[in-house]
Structures are given as structure tokens and as C-alpha cells.
Tab-separated table of C-alpha atoms and ligand atoms in Angstrom:
chain	number	residue	atom	x	y	z
A	1365	MET	CA	35.328	132.006	-30.283
A	1366	TYR	CA	32.357	131.092	-32.023
A	1367	TYR	CA	30.514	132.473	-29.082
A	1368	ARG	CA	31.832	135.997	-29.457
A	1369	VAL	CA	30.858	135.711	-33.032
A	1370	LEU	CA	27.199	134.789	-32.295
A	1371	GLN	CA	26.780	137.701	-29.722
A	1372	ILE	CA	27.585	140.073	-32.408
A	1373	LEU	CA	25.362	138.376	-34.693
A	1374	ALA	CA	22.575	137.988	-32.190
A	1375	ASP	CA	21.113	141.270	-33.131
A	1376	GLY	CA	19.776	139.953	-36.332
A	1377	GLN	CA	21.443	142.649	-38.514
A	1378	ALA	CA	24.035	141.888	-41.272
A	1379	HIS	CA	27.659	142.183	-40.628
A	1380	THR	CA	30.330	141.882	-42.824
A	1381	ALA	CA	33.333	139.348	-42.457
A	1382	GLU	CA	35.946	142.429	-42.201
A	1383	GLN	CA	33.872	144.008	-39.444
A	1384	LEU	CA	33.690	140.752	-37.431
A	1385	ASN	CA	37.429	140.108	-38.055
A	1386	GLN	CA	38.561	143.459	-37.285
A	1387	HIS	CA	35.887	143.484	-34.072
A	1388	LEU	CA	37.233	140.397	-32.817
A	1389	SER	CA	40.689	140.227	-33.864
A	1390	LEU	CA	40.203	137.133	-35.833
A	1391	GLY	CA	41.788	135.891	-38.891
A	1392	PRO	CA	39.477	134.562	-41.636
A	1393	ARG	CA	40.350	130.987	-41.097
A	1394	GLU	CA	39.306	131.481	-37.319
A	1395	LEU	CA	35.699	132.966	-38.647
A	1396	GLU	CA	35.208	130.511	-40.898
A	1397	GLN	CA	35.577	127.956	-38.221
A	1398	ALA	CA	33.701	129.978	-36.007
A	1399	LEU	CA	30.492	130.187	-38.574
A	1400	ASN	CA	30.867	126.633	-39.230
A	1401	THR	CA	30.317	125.796	-35.449
A	1402	LEU	CA	27.157	127.782	-35.338
A	1403	ILE	CA	25.934	126.311	-38.399
A	1404	SER	CA	26.506	122.724	-36.869
A	1405	TYR	CA	24.754	123.851	-33.789
A	1406	GLY	CA	21.821	124.429	-36.184
A	1407	ILE	CA	22.018	128.273	-35.977
A	1408	ARG	CA	20.665	129.513	-39.135
A	1409	LEU	CA	22.605	132.082	-40.989
A	1410	HIS	CA	22.393	133.747	-44.349
A	1411	SER	CA	24.703	135.659	-46.325
A	1412	LYS	CA	22.605	137.898	-48.392
A	1413	ALA	CA	25.733	139.912	-49.945
A	1414	ALA	CA	29.251	138.358	-50.560
A	1415	ASN	CA	31.141	138.365	-47.260
A	1416	THR	CA	27.888	139.318	-45.340
A	1417	TYR	CA	26.728	137.437	-42.290
A	1418	GLN	CA	23.069	137.558	-40.469
A	1419	LEU	CA	20.872	135.247	-38.779
A	1420	THR	CA	17.627	134.738	-39.804
A	1421	GLU	CA	16.188	136.217	-36.931
A	1422	PRO	CA	17.668	138.364	-33.631
A	1423	LEU	CA	18.144	135.938	-31.034
A	1424	GLU	CA	18.272	136.594	-27.302
A	1425	LEU	CA	21.052	134.568	-25.427
A	1426	LEU	CA	20.893	133.875	-21.974
A	1427	ASP	CA	22.466	136.221	-19.859
A	1428	ARG	CA	23.517	136.145	-16.042
A	1429	SER	CA	23.156	139.546	-15.014
A	1430	ARG	CA	19.644	139.622	-16.699
A	1431	ILE	CA	18.328	136.605	-15.157
A	1432	LEU	CA	19.719	137.913	-11.626
A	1433	ALA	CA	18.291	141.361	-12.146
A	1434	ALA	CA	14.859	139.799	-13.019
A	1435	LEU	CA	14.784	137.773	-9.459
A	1436	PRO	CA	12.917	139.168	-6.547
A	1437	LYS	CA	15.719	140.195	-4.069
A	1438	GLU	CA	15.182	137.432	-1.453
A	1439	THR	CA	15.274	134.603	-4.079
A	1440	GLY	CA	18.681	136.200	-5.602
A	1441	GLN	CA	20.064	136.093	-2.025
A	1442	LEU	CA	18.679	132.445	-1.517
A	1443	MET	CA	20.491	131.244	-4.549
A	1444	ALA	CA	24.351	130.590	-4.083
A	1445	ASP	CA	25.474	130.214	-7.531
A	1446	LEU	CA	24.459	130.540	-11.287
A	1447	GLU	CA	26.200	129.548	-14.297
A	1448	ILE	CA	25.316	129.825	-17.861
A	1449	HIS	CA	27.058	127.466	-20.411
A	1450	SER	CA	26.956	127.923	-24.138
A	1451	VAL	CA	27.125	123.986	-24.616
A	1452	LEU	CA	27.198	121.058	-22.172
A	1453	ASP	CA	26.622	117.459	-22.603
A	1454	SER	CA	23.617	117.705	-20.235
A	1455	THR	CA	23.073	120.550	-17.480
A	1456	ASN	CA	21.717	117.897	-15.014
A	1457	ARG	CA	25.132	115.758	-15.343
A	1458	TYR	CA	27.076	118.554	-15.331
A	1459	ILE	CA	25.448	120.147	-12.070
A	1460	LEU	CA	25.236	116.581	-10.126
A	1461	THR	CA	28.945	116.001	-10.688
A	1462	GLN	CA	30.355	119.521	-9.945
A	1463	GLN	CA	31.531	119.590	-6.173
A	1464	HIS	CA	32.749	123.158	-6.254
A	1465	LEU	CA	29.018	124.621	-6.425
A	1466	SER	CA	27.344	125.962	-3.437
A	1467	MET	CA	23.685	125.466	-2.831
A	1468	PRO	CA	20.951	125.687	-3.923
A	1469	CYS	CA	22.162	126.529	-7.481
A	1470	ALA	CA	20.944	126.567	-10.961
A	1471	CYS	CA	22.778	126.164	-14.521
A	1472	LEU	CA	21.286	126.970	-18.094
A	1473	ALA	CA	22.918	125.909	-21.313
A	1474	GLU	CA	22.029	126.935	-24.646
A	1475	TYR	CA	22.545	123.681	-25.930
A	1476	GLN	CA	22.824	119.933	-24.827
A	1477	THR	CA	24.755	117.461	-26.821
A	1478	ALA	CA	23.391	114.795	-24.494
A	1479	GLY	CA	20.236	115.899	-22.925
A	1480	ARG	CA	18.514	113.448	-20.528
A	1481	GLY	CA	15.059	112.887	-20.762
A	1482	ARG	CA	12.855	110.661	-18.685
A	1483	GLN	CA	12.869	106.580	-19.214
A	1484	GLY	CA	16.400	107.015	-20.722
A	1485	ARG	CA	15.061	109.121	-23.652
A	1486	GLN	CA	17.117	111.856	-25.495
A	1487	TRP	CA	15.986	115.425	-24.876
A	1488	VAL	CA	16.365	117.356	-27.927
A	1489	SER	CA	16.560	121.549	-28.108
A	1490	PRO	CA	18.347	123.339	-30.617
A	1491	TYR	CA	20.842	125.759	-29.847
A	1492	ALA	CA	18.929	128.788	-27.973
A	1493	SER	CA	15.599	127.396	-28.616
A	1494	GLY	CA	14.356	126.375	-25.360
A	1495	LEU	CA	15.407	126.768	-21.818
A	1496	CYS	CA	17.724	123.797	-20.624
A	1497	LEU	CA	17.800	124.387	-16.392
A	1498	SER	CA	19.142	122.342	-13.946
A	1499	LEU	CA	18.823	123.490	-10.070
A	1500	LYS	CA	20.491	121.679	-7.735
A	1501	GLN	CA	19.580	121.281	-3.482
A	1502	ARG	CA	21.137	119.958	-0.493
A	1503	TYR	CA	19.055	117.949	1.869
A	1504	VAL	CA	20.217	116.716	5.122
A	1505	ALA	CA	17.563	114.159	5.426
A	1506	LEU	CA	14.869	113.915	2.848
A	1507	ASN	CA	11.617	113.393	5.146
A	1508	GLU	CA	9.064	113.470	1.847
A	1509	PRO	CA	9.668	111.130	-0.936
A	1510	LEU	CA	11.331	112.586	-4.342
A	1511	GLY	CA	8.131	111.534	-6.184
A	1512	GLY	CA	6.199	114.322	-4.125
A	1513	LEU	CA	8.810	116.806	-4.892
A	1514	SER	CA	8.787	116.063	-8.534
A	1515	ILE	CA	4.653	116.594	-8.368
A	1516	ALA	CA	5.213	119.829	-6.542
A	1517	LEU	CA	7.629	121.158	-8.996
A	1518	ALA	CA	5.539	120.337	-12.101
A	1519	VAL	CA	2.996	122.328	-10.592
A	1520	SER	CA	5.478	125.205	-10.170
A	1521	VAL	CA	6.488	124.784	-13.510
A	1522	ALA	CA	2.737	124.875	-14.894
A	1523	ARG	CA	2.166	127.798	-12.753
A	1524	ALA	CA	5.137	129.784	-14.123
A	1525	LEU	CA	3.965	129.169	-18.045
A	1526	HIS	CA	0.489	130.232	-16.991
A	1527	ARG	CA	2.146	133.341	-15.975
A	1528	PHE	CA	3.746	133.578	-19.104
A	1529	GLY	CA	0.103	133.366	-21.031
A	1530	ALA	CA	0.229	129.954	-21.395
A	1531	SER	CA	-3.221	129.149	-20.345
A	1532	GLU	CA	-4.219	125.850	-21.811
A	1533	VAL	CA	-0.985	124.063	-20.207
A	1534	GLY	CA	-1.954	120.977	-18.038
A	1535	LEU	CA	-0.088	118.301	-16.278
A	1536	LYS	CA	0.300	114.314	-17.285
A	1537	TRP	CA	1.735	112.506	-14.230
A	1538	PRO	CA	4.190	112.832	-13.010
A	1539	ASN	CA	5.525	116.152	-14.557
A	1540	ASP	CA	4.902	116.135	-18.365
A	1541	VAL	CA	3.670	119.830	-19.420
A	1542	LEU	CA	1.228	119.751	-22.214
A	1543	TRP	CA	-0.737	121.819	-24.199
A	1544	ARG	CA	-3.684	120.479	-26.270
A	1545	GLY	CA	-2.005	116.979	-26.473
A	1546	ARG	CA	1.600	118.083	-27.417
A	1547	LYS	CA	4.575	118.288	-25.247
A	1548	LEU	CA	5.637	121.903	-24.080
A	1549	ALA	CA	8.076	120.923	-20.975
A	1550	GLY	CA	9.450	118.208	-19.230
A	1551	MET	CA	11.462	117.399	-16.019
A	1552	LEU	CA	13.741	114.999	-14.938
A	1553	LEU	CA	14.999	114.481	-11.082
A	1554	GLU	CA	18.053	112.924	-10.114
A	1555	SER	CA	19.698	112.559	-7.064
A	1556	ARG	CA	22.913	111.670	-5.254
A	1557	TRP	CA	24.093	110.835	-2.059
A	1558	ARG	CA	27.615	112.198	-0.846
A	1559	MET	CA	27.520	113.375	2.811
A	1560	ASP	CA	23.816	114.529	2.029
A	1561	CYS	CA	21.311	113.693	-0.649
A	1562	GLU	CA	21.689	116.359	-3.342
A	1563	VAL	CA	18.822	116.533	-5.673
A	1564	VAL	CA	19.024	117.757	-9.210
A	1565	ILE	CA	16.044	119.452	-10.829
A	1566	GLY	CA	16.255	119.317	-14.792
A	1567	ILE	CA	13.387	121.076	-16.666
A	1568	GLY	CA	13.410	121.542	-20.541
A	1569	ILE	CA	10.911	123.813	-22.220
A	1570	ASN	CA	10.486	124.461	-25.947
A	1571	VAL	CA	10.554	128.288	-26.489
A	1572	LYS	CA	10.881	128.546	-30.086
A	1573	MET	CA	12.093	125.912	-31.887
A	1574	PRO	CA	13.617	125.899	-35.518
A	1575	PRO	CA	11.716	123.529	-38.208
A	1576	VAL	CA	14.760	121.815	-39.301
A	1577	GLU	CA	16.383	120.061	-36.546
A	1578	THR	CA	12.985	119.175	-34.639
A	1579	GLN	CA	12.034	116.711	-37.143
A	1580	ASN	CA	13.077	113.752	-34.986
A	1581	ILE	CA	11.548	114.491	-31.842
A	1582	ALA	CA	9.657	111.177	-31.340
A	1583	GLN	CA	6.326	112.641	-29.742
A	1584	PRO	CA	4.196	115.353	-30.527
A	1585	TRP	CA	5.534	118.577	-29.131
A	1586	VAL	CA	4.782	122.583	-29.041
A	1587	ASP	CA	6.701	125.401	-28.327
A	1588	LEU	CA	5.579	128.644	-26.528
A	1589	TYR	CA	6.021	130.732	-29.349
A	1590	THR	CA	3.246	128.769	-31.234
A	1591	ILE	CA	1.006	128.854	-28.241
A	1592	LEU	CA	1.569	132.684	-27.594
A	1593	GLY	CA	1.675	133.749	-31.254
A	1594	HIS	CA	4.763	135.852	-30.308
A	1595	SER	CA	8.460	135.576	-28.973
A	1596	ILE	CA	9.295	135.545	-25.471
A	1597	SER	CA	12.577	136.797	-23.435
A	1598	ARG	CA	14.054	133.467	-22.203
A	1599	ASN	CA	16.427	135.504	-19.458
A	1600	ALA	CA	12.819	136.715	-17.851
A	1601	LEU	CA	11.176	133.033	-18.428
A	1602	ALA	CA	14.466	131.381	-16.731
A	1603	ALA	CA	14.413	133.990	-13.746
A	1604	MET	CA	10.572	133.217	-13.279
A	1605	LEU	CA	11.272	129.712	-13.400
A	1606	ILE	CA	14.148	129.580	-10.835
A	1607	GLU	CA	11.933	131.725	-8.332
A	1608	GLN	CA	9.066	129.287	-8.668
A	1609	CYS	CA	11.167	126.239	-7.959
A	1610	LEU	CA	13.363	127.868	-5.339
A	1611	GLN	CA	9.853	128.724	-3.539
A	1612	THR	CA	8.443	125.122	-4.201
A	1613	LEU	CA	11.707	123.513	-2.595
A	1614	LYS	CA	11.083	126.044	0.361
A	1615	THR	CA	7.263	125.040	0.730
A	1616	TYR	CA	8.130	121.259	0.058
A	1617	SER	CA	10.076	121.012	2.895
A	1618	GLN	CA	8.055	122.752	5.170
A	1619	VAL	CA	4.636	121.496	4.164
A	1620	GLY	CA	5.034	118.716	1.847
A	1621	LEU	CA	3.103	118.018	-1.016
A	1622	ALA	CA	-0.483	119.073	0.812
A	1623	ALA	CA	0.136	122.699	-0.323
A	1624	PHE	CA	0.317	121.417	-4.050
A	1625	LEU	CA	-2.733	118.976	-4.150
A	1626	PRO	CA	-5.191	121.208	-5.125
A	1627	ASP	CA	-3.068	122.924	-8.058
A	1628	TRP	CA	-2.710	119.619	-9.359
A	1629	HIS	CA	-6.086	118.555	-9.390
A	1630	ASP	CA	-6.718	121.636	-11.445
A	1631	PHE	CA	-3.798	120.864	-14.053
A	1632	ASP	CA	-4.508	117.001	-14.065
A	1633	LEU	CA	-4.885	116.087	-17.677
A	1634	SER	CA	-5.572	112.607	-16.723
A	1635	TYR	CA	-8.580	112.781	-14.114
A	1636	LYS	CA	-11.090	110.494	-14.962
A	1637	HIS	CA	-10.052	109.671	-18.412
A	1638	THR	CA	-8.731	105.974	-19.685
A	1639	VAL	CA	-5.021	105.809	-19.492
A	1640	THR	CA	-2.587	103.297	-20.031
A	1641	LEU	CA	0.420	103.103	-17.671
A	1642	SER	CA	3.759	101.574	-18.706
A	1643	TYR	CA	6.330	100.187	-16.561
A	1644	GLU	CA	9.413	97.975	-16.161
A	1645	GLU	CA	9.359	95.131	-13.797
A	1646	ARG	CA	11.906	92.628	-13.478
A	1647	GLU	CA	13.331	93.529	-17.000
A	1648	LYS	CA	9.946	93.411	-18.651
A	1649	TRP	CA	7.381	95.884	-19.762
A	1650	VAL	CA	4.182	95.746	-18.044
A	1651	THR	CA	1.290	97.937	-18.997
A	1652	VAL	CA	-2.011	98.327	-17.216
A	1653	THR	CA	-5.249	100.397	-18.180
A	1654	GLY	CA	-7.542	101.944	-15.916
A	1655	THR	CA	-9.500	105.200	-14.913
A	1656	ALA	CA	-6.964	107.800	-13.566
A	1657	LEU	CA	-8.170	108.968	-10.329
A	1658	GLY	CA	-5.486	111.682	-9.251
A	1659	ILE	CA	-2.808	111.358	-7.113
A	1660	ASP	CA	-2.530	110.453	-3.192
A	1661	GLU	CA	-0.892	112.423	-0.739
A	1662	GLN	CA	2.811	111.181	-1.721
A	1663	GLY	CA	2.110	111.751	-5.473
A	1664	ALA	CA	1.404	108.218	-6.677
A	1665	LEU	CA	-0.967	107.579	-9.434
A	1666	LEU	CA	-4.254	106.434	-8.831
A	1667	LEU	CA	-5.796	104.085	-11.234
A	1668	GLN	CA	-9.154	102.448	-11.181
A	1669	VAL	CA	-8.937	98.913	-12.591
A	1670	GLY	CA	-12.091	97.138	-12.766
A	1671	LYS	CA	-13.190	97.753	-8.901
A	1672	THR	CA	-9.955	98.145	-7.402
A	1673	ILE	CA	-7.546	101.335	-6.792
A	1674	GLN	CA	-4.256	100.838	-7.399
A	1675	ARG	CA	-1.681	103.286	-6.705
A	1676	TYR	CA	1.577	103.716	-8.551
A	1677	ILE	CA	4.876	105.263	-8.292
A	1678	TYR	CA	6.478	105.300	-11.491
A	1679	GLY	CA	5.838	104.530	-15.296
A	1680	GLU	CA	4.632	106.492	-18.016
A	1681	VAL	CA	1.146	107.371	-18.791
A	1682	SER	CA	-0.323	107.358	-22.121
A	1683	LEU	CA	-3.738	108.946	-22.491
A	1684	ARG	CA	-6.123	109.702	-25.309
A	1685	LEU	CA	-7.944	112.959	-24.952
B	206	LIG	C1	11.507	114.359	-19.967
B	206	LIG	O1	11.833	113.431	-20.829
B	206	LIG	O2	10.489	115.027	-20.140
B	206	LIG	C2	12.331	115.154	-19.033
B	206	LIG	C3	13.150	116.213	-19.982
B	206	LIG	C4	13.993	117.045	-19.142
B	206	LIG	C5	15.312	117.495	-19.971
B	206	LIG	C6	16.039	118.556	-19.320
B	206	LIG	S1	16.742	119.710	-19.953
B	206	LIG	C7	17.581	120.340	-18.613
B	206	LIG	C8	18.207	119.179	-17.978
B	206	LIG	N1	19.242	118.556	-18.475
B	206	LIG	C9	19.096	117.437	-19.116
B	206	LIG	O3	19.665	116.634	-19.180
B	206	LIG	N2	17.818	117.363	-18.913
B	206	LIG	C10	17.086	118.056	-18.183
């Protein structure tokens, strides 16, 4: 019920309790519950006059038909399923465990109660303030390694953000999207073997984050609104990301990572910088500091440590720009 209340309030206009009750056939108690749920999700409401409710600003909710309409025809035909949810624990967990979905498919949620980040971290994205997108694809055999696919997808997300005007975005290995050292977007790839290999690509992007619920985010972050200086359509961005990712999955399965290496190099923020890589090995954290020299044909990070060049396939890079 809270979602139907939000759909009305999304226009940013003031609505009286009577109007809302009448329109949705709600009792006062149900309306109160719905409003409380919205507040608990971090939706900012004010009540300028008695019994009147208004969002602090208009909200563009995710809309399946708008996303489908914005997709080029062949991408729309390529995609077997697109689901939009108001709240899920995690779009990655959901799409990974749903067996009824045909593939390739995508799912978006306005809010995740347990959004998953890399290295076991949590991904925080207050209600309707970002994009939480997961795509699932089936592979009969995975000829190319997943690490390379994650690099190719990071390139495609950076390209999509560039097209939206975020011209200074860059990539930190393997798939962090940064702007002036602050995190704008992240990706989490997960896979599961059933009959075939199912790969889930999770993408989180900060679009317009409210100040309040974001205080606890552990690392410096930024949103598209700050970068661009204006709001953008989340539906248009979702369509562009889906389009870019599906094209990338196709190109990657035909040509592999080679097609993405030049763009990676252009976006690579670490190249020739001193970085520290941390990774877990036999339940211990190991750190290694060296000069980043880009990636190899499999997407592994190349680090010059002393006189030798070493390759790494997992870990977390920290870089000082
Ligand atoms: C990172 O830590 O940088 C990766 C963040 C990935 C977040 C996205 S949001 C959509 C999808 N569902 C999840 O639970 N996580 C990913």
C-alpha cells in the first residue's frame, strides 16, 4: 500500500489525507502505516499544512514500460525478462535464486535491505536515490574467465556514465567507478552452476543521494547529481546500462576482453601510479605495494614490485591520486 501512496506523492505536489484516502480507498490507520513505512525507507516527507503530505522534491520512480520503451528494438528483443521491485534484500541474491526467469534477464529495486558489495561489504542506497540493477546470463561453457568479463562490464558502465555527461569518471581495478577519487558506482559479479553457468552482474550507481541516510557510508562517495549539477532520469539511465551491458555480454562472448582493452586503458586511474593491493590468503590479509601497469589479456592487474612484474586476479586496490 505504501507504494501506491508513493506513486501519488511522487509528483512532488501537496496531497491532503482525504484525497489520498479517497483515491486509494484507505482508512486513516492504513494511510498512517503507509506513511510510516515511507519514512522508514528514508523518503523525506513534509506536512506544510495540517493533514497534508508532500515529498521534499518530486521523485521519478522506476517504470518497466519506460525502460522498455527506451531500449533499442534489438536489445528489447534480446532481453527475456525485466522485473522492477520496490524493496528486495538484494537484487543479486534475488535474481540468482529465481529459477523461473528466462535469460538474459534484468531486475531493479528501488531499495535493498541487504545490498551486497565487494569483499563482503554492504551496498547502501537509500530508496529511489540510485540504481540497483542485476542482470543474469546463462553460459553453456564459459570460455573466457569471469575476471575478464567484470573488466569488460566495468568499461561498459563507465561508457554509459560518460554518455550521461559524467566525463571525468574513471575505473579502479577491477570494477570501481570513481570520480575525482570518490566512488560513483560499483559492480559485483556472482555465479552459480545449475545445468549451465549462470552469471549475475550487479551494478549499483549513486544518482541523487539524500544527505541523511548516507552518513555511514565508509568510503568517500559522490552521486551523479553532484557531478552533473542537475537531475537525470533513472529510467533512461537504467535503459542505457541494460543496453550497454547486453551488448558487452555479446561482444565478450564473441571476441573476449581484447575488444575492451583500449577503453580500459583510457579509463584506468591507477596506471603508472603507486598502489597498494590487499587480498586474503589462507585467512590472512596480505598487502603488496607497487606501480600499477594496467591489466593483461585476462584482466589480471599488473604490478611492478621492485624489478619484477606480478599479476593478480583478486584483491582491493587503494590508490592515492
Ligand atoms: C561494490 O562494492 O563496489 C559493488 C557494489 C554492487 C552493488 C550492486 S546494487 C545491485 C546489486 N545487488 C546487490 O546486492 N549488489 C549489487
